[in-house]
Short mmCIF file of C-alpha atoms in Angstrom, two decimals:
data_model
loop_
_atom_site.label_atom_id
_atom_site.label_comp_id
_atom_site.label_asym_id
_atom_site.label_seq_id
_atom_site.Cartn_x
_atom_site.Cartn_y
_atom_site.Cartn_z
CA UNK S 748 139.99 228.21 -29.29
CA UNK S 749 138.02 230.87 -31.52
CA UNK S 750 137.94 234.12 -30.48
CA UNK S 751 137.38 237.87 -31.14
CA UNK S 752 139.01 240.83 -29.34
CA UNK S 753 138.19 244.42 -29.73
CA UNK S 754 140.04 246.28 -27.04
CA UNK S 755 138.85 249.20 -27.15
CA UNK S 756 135.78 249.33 -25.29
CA UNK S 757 134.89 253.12 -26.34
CA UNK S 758 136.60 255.64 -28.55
CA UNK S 759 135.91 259.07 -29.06
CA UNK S 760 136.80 261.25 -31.91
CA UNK S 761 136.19 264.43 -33.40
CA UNK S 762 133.84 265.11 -36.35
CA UNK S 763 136.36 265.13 -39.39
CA UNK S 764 138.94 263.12 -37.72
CA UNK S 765 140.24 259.53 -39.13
CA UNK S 766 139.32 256.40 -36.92
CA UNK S 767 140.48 253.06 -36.67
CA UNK S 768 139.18 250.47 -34.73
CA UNK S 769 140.88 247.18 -33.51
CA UNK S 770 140.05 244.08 -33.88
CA UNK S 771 142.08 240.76 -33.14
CA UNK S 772 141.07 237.61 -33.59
CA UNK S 773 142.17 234.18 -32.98
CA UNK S 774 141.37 231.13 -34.84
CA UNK S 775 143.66 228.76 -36.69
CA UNK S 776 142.02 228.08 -40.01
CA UNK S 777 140.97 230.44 -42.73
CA UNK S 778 138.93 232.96 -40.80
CA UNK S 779 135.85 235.07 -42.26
CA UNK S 780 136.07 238.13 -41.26
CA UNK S 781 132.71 240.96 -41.20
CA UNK S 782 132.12 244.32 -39.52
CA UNK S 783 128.90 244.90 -38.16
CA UNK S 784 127.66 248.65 -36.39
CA UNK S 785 124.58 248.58 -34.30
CA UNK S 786 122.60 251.70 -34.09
CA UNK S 787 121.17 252.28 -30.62
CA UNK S 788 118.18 249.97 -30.35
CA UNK S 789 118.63 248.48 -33.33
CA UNK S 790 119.56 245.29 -35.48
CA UNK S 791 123.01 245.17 -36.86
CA UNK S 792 124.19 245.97 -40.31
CA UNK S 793 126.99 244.82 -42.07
CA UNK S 794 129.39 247.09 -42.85
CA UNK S 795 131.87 245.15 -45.00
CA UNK S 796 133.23 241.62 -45.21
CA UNK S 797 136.81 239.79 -45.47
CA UNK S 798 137.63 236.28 -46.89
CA UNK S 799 139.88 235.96 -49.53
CA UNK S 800 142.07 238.28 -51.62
CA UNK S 801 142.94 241.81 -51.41
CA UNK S 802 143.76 241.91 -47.58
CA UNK S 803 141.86 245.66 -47.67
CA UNK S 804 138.47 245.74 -47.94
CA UNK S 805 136.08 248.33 -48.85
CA UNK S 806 132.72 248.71 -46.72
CA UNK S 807 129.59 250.93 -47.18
CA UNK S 808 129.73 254.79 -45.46
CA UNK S 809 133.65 255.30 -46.69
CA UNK S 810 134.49 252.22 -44.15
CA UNK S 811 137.46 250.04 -45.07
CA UNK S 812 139.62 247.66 -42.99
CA UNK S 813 142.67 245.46 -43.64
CA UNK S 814 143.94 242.34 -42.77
CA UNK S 815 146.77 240.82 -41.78
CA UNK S 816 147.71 237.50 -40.75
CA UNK S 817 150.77 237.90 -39.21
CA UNK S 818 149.20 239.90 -36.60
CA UNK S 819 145.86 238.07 -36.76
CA UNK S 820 144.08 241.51 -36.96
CA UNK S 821 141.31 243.38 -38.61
CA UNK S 822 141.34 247.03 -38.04
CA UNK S 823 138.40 249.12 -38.87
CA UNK S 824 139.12 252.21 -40.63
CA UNK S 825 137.52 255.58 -41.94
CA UNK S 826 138.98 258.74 -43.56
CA UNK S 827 136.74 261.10 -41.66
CA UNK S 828 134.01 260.58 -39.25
CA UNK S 829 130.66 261.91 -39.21
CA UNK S 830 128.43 262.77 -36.12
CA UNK S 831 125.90 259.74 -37.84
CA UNK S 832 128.65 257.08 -37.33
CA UNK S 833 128.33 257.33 -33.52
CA UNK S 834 127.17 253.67 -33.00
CA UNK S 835 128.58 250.17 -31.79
CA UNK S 836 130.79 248.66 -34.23
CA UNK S 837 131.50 244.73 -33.73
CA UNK S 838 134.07 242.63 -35.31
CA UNK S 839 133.03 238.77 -36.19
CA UNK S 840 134.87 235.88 -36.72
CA UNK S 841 133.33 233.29 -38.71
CA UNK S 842 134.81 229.60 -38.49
CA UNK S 843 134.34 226.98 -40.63
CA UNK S 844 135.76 224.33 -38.82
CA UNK S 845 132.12 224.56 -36.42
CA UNK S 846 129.76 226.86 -37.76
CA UNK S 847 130.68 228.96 -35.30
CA UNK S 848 130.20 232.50 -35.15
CA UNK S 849 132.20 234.98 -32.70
CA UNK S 850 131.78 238.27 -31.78
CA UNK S 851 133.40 240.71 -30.02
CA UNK S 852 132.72 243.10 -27.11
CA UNK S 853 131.88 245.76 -29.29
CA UNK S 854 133.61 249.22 -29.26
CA UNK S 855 131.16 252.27 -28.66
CA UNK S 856 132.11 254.75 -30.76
CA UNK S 857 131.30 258.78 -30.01
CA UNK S 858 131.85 261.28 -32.65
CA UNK S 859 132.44 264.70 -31.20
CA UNK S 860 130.84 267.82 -33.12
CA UNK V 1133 113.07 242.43 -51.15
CA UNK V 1134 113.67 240.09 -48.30
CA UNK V 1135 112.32 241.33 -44.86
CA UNK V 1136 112.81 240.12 -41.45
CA UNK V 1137 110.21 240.82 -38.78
CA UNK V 1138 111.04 239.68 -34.88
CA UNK V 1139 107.89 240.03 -32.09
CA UNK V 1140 107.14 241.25 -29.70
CA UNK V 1141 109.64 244.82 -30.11
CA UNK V 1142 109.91 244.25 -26.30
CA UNK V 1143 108.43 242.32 -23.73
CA UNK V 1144 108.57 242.44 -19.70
CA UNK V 1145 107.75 239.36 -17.62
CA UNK V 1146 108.10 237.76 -14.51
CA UNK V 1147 110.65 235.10 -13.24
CA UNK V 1148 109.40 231.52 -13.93
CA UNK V 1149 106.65 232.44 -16.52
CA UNK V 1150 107.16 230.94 -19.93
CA UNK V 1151 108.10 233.03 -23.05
CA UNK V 1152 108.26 232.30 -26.80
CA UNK V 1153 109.58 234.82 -29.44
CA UNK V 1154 109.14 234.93 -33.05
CA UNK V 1155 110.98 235.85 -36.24
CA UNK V 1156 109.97 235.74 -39.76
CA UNK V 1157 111.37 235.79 -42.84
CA UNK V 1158 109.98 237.12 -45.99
CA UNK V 1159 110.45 237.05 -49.58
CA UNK V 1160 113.31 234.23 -49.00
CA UNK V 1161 113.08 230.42 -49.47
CA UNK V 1162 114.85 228.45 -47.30
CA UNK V 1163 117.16 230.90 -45.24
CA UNK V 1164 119.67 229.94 -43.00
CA UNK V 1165 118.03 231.20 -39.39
CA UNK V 1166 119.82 231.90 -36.49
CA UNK V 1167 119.75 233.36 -32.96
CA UNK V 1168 121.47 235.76 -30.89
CA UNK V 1169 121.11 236.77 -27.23
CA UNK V 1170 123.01 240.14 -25.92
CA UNK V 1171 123.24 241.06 -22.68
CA UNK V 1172 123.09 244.77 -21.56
CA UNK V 1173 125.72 246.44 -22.55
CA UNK V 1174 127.40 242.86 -23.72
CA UNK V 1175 128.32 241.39 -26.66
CA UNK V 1176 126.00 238.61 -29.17
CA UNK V 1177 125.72 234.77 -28.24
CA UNK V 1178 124.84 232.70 -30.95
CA UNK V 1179 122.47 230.46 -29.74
CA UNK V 1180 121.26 228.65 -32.30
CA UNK V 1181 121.00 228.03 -36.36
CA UNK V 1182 118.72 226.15 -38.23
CA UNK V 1183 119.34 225.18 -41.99
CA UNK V 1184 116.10 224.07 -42.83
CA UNK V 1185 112.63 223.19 -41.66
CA UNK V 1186 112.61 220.88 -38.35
CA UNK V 1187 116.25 221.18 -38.22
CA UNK V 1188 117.49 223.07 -34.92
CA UNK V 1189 121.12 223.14 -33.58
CA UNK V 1190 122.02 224.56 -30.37
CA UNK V 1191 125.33 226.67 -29.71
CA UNK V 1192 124.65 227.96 -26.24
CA UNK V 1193 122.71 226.30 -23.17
CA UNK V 1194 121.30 229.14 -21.59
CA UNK V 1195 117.33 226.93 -20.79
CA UNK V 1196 116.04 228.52 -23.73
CA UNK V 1197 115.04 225.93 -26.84
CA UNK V 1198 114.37 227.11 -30.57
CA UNK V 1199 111.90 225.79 -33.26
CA UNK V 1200 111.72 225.94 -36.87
CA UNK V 1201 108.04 224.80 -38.08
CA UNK V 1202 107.60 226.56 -41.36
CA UNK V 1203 110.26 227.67 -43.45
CA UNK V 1204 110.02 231.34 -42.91
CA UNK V 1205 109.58 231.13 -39.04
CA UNK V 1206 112.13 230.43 -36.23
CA UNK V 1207 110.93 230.40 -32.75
CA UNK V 1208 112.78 230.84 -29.02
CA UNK V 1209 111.08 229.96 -26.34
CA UNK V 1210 111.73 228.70 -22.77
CA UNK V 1211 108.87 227.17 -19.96
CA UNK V 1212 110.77 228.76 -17.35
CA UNK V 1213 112.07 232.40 -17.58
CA UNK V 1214 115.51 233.02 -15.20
CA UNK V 1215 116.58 236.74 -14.18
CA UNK V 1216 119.51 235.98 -16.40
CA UNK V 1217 117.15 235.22 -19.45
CA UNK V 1218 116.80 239.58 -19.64
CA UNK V 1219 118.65 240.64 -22.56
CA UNK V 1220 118.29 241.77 -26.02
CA UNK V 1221 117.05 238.91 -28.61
CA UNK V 1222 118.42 239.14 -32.35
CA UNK V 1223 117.20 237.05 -35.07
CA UNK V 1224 119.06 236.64 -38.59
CA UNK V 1225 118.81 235.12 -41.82
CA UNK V 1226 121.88 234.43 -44.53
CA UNK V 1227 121.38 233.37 -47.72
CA UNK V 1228 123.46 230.88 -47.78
CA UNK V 1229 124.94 228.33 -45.80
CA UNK V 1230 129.05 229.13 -45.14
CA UNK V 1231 130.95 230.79 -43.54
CA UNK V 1232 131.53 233.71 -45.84
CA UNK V 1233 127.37 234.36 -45.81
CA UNK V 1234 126.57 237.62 -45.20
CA UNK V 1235 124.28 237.63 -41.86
CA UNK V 1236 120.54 239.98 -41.89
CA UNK V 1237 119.75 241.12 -38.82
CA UNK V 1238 116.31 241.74 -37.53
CA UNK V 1239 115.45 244.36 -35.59
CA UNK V 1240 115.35 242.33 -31.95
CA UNK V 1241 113.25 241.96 -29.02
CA UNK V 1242 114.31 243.49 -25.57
CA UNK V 1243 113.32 241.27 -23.03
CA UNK V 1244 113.13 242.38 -19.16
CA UNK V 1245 112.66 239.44 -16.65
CA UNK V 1246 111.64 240.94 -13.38
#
């Protein structure tokens, strides 16, 4: 079965301070990979995508996140955070094998001043 | 530039009354449509997608049904409205049909079932 996991369900950082945010994800074809952040009250925006090739990707905002199939992951990551990337960030899976598409939970993220 | 517009921004209504909510695209032919139902505080359902005109599948039963009658418009809509119906509605277009198509978001419909 297809399916996302972010466990984190909140992470808080300090202003300046590097972030990474998990993602797992199971699925046993070639997945599609995107990273989504949802402002409150708001649509969601894509912040980068993931299908083929260089297993790090780089996103909008200084966002980047990496692959890896061994450990059927794809971690979210940023150099340093900014107060304005305080949001919901969601991991999705995208399989071909259904046209499914699979979130997950979501991980709230608060950036300290 | 493509838009996507979703109404009503929010809506309140009681258990058992019908509903129907609307999304447009604009300056798109023939999008791929879909849509999403989050709970409070939960994560997105896809619910449904539609590839083109007349064409509706259904991922999730949840007694809602969706319509496509013109190309740029993709209606949800149920007769009966359940407690469990309350959530917040997202409607998306990609440009293409695949897997690797980037999803648009609109900007949703909160919908409170009292």
């Amino acid at each position: 079965a297809q399916s996302v996991t972010q466990p984190d369900a909140r992470v808080t950082v300090s202003e300046g301070a590097s972030l990474q945010l998990r993602c797992k994800y199971s699925y046993s074809g070639t997945p599609y990979l995107f990273w989504y952040v949802q402002y409150p009250r708001q649509g969601l925006q894509l912040l980068l995508k993931y299908y083929s090739g260089d297993p790090v990707v780089q996103g909008v905002n200084g966002f980047e996140a990496e692959f890896s199939k061994s450990n059927s992951s794809f971690h979210l990551r940023k150099a340093s955070v900014h107060w304005s990337d305080s949001a919901v960030y969601f991991c999705v899976l995208s399989a071909y094998s259904n046209n499914r598409i699979f979130f997950g939970d979501g991980t709230q993220l608060v950036v300290k001043p | 530039a493509q838009t996507i517009h979703q109404w009503p921004v929010a809506e309140i209504k009681a258990v058992g009354s019908p509903l129907s909510l609307g999304c447009t695209i604009k300056g798109k032919s023939s999008p791929n449509l879909y849509w999403y139902w989050q709970a409070t505080g939960g994560t997105l359902q896809q619910l449904f997608y539609s590839i083109t005109v007349g064409q509706v599948e259904s991922v999730v039963q949840l007694n809602l049904s969706a319509s496509r009658p013109k190309d740029d418009q993709f209606i949800l809509s149920t007769e009966k409205l359940l407690l469990s119906h309350s959530g917040f509605y997202l409607c998306a277009w990609s440009r293409d049909w695949g897997n690797y198509a980037e999803q648009f978001f609109g900007p949703g419909t909160r919908l409170t079932v009292l």
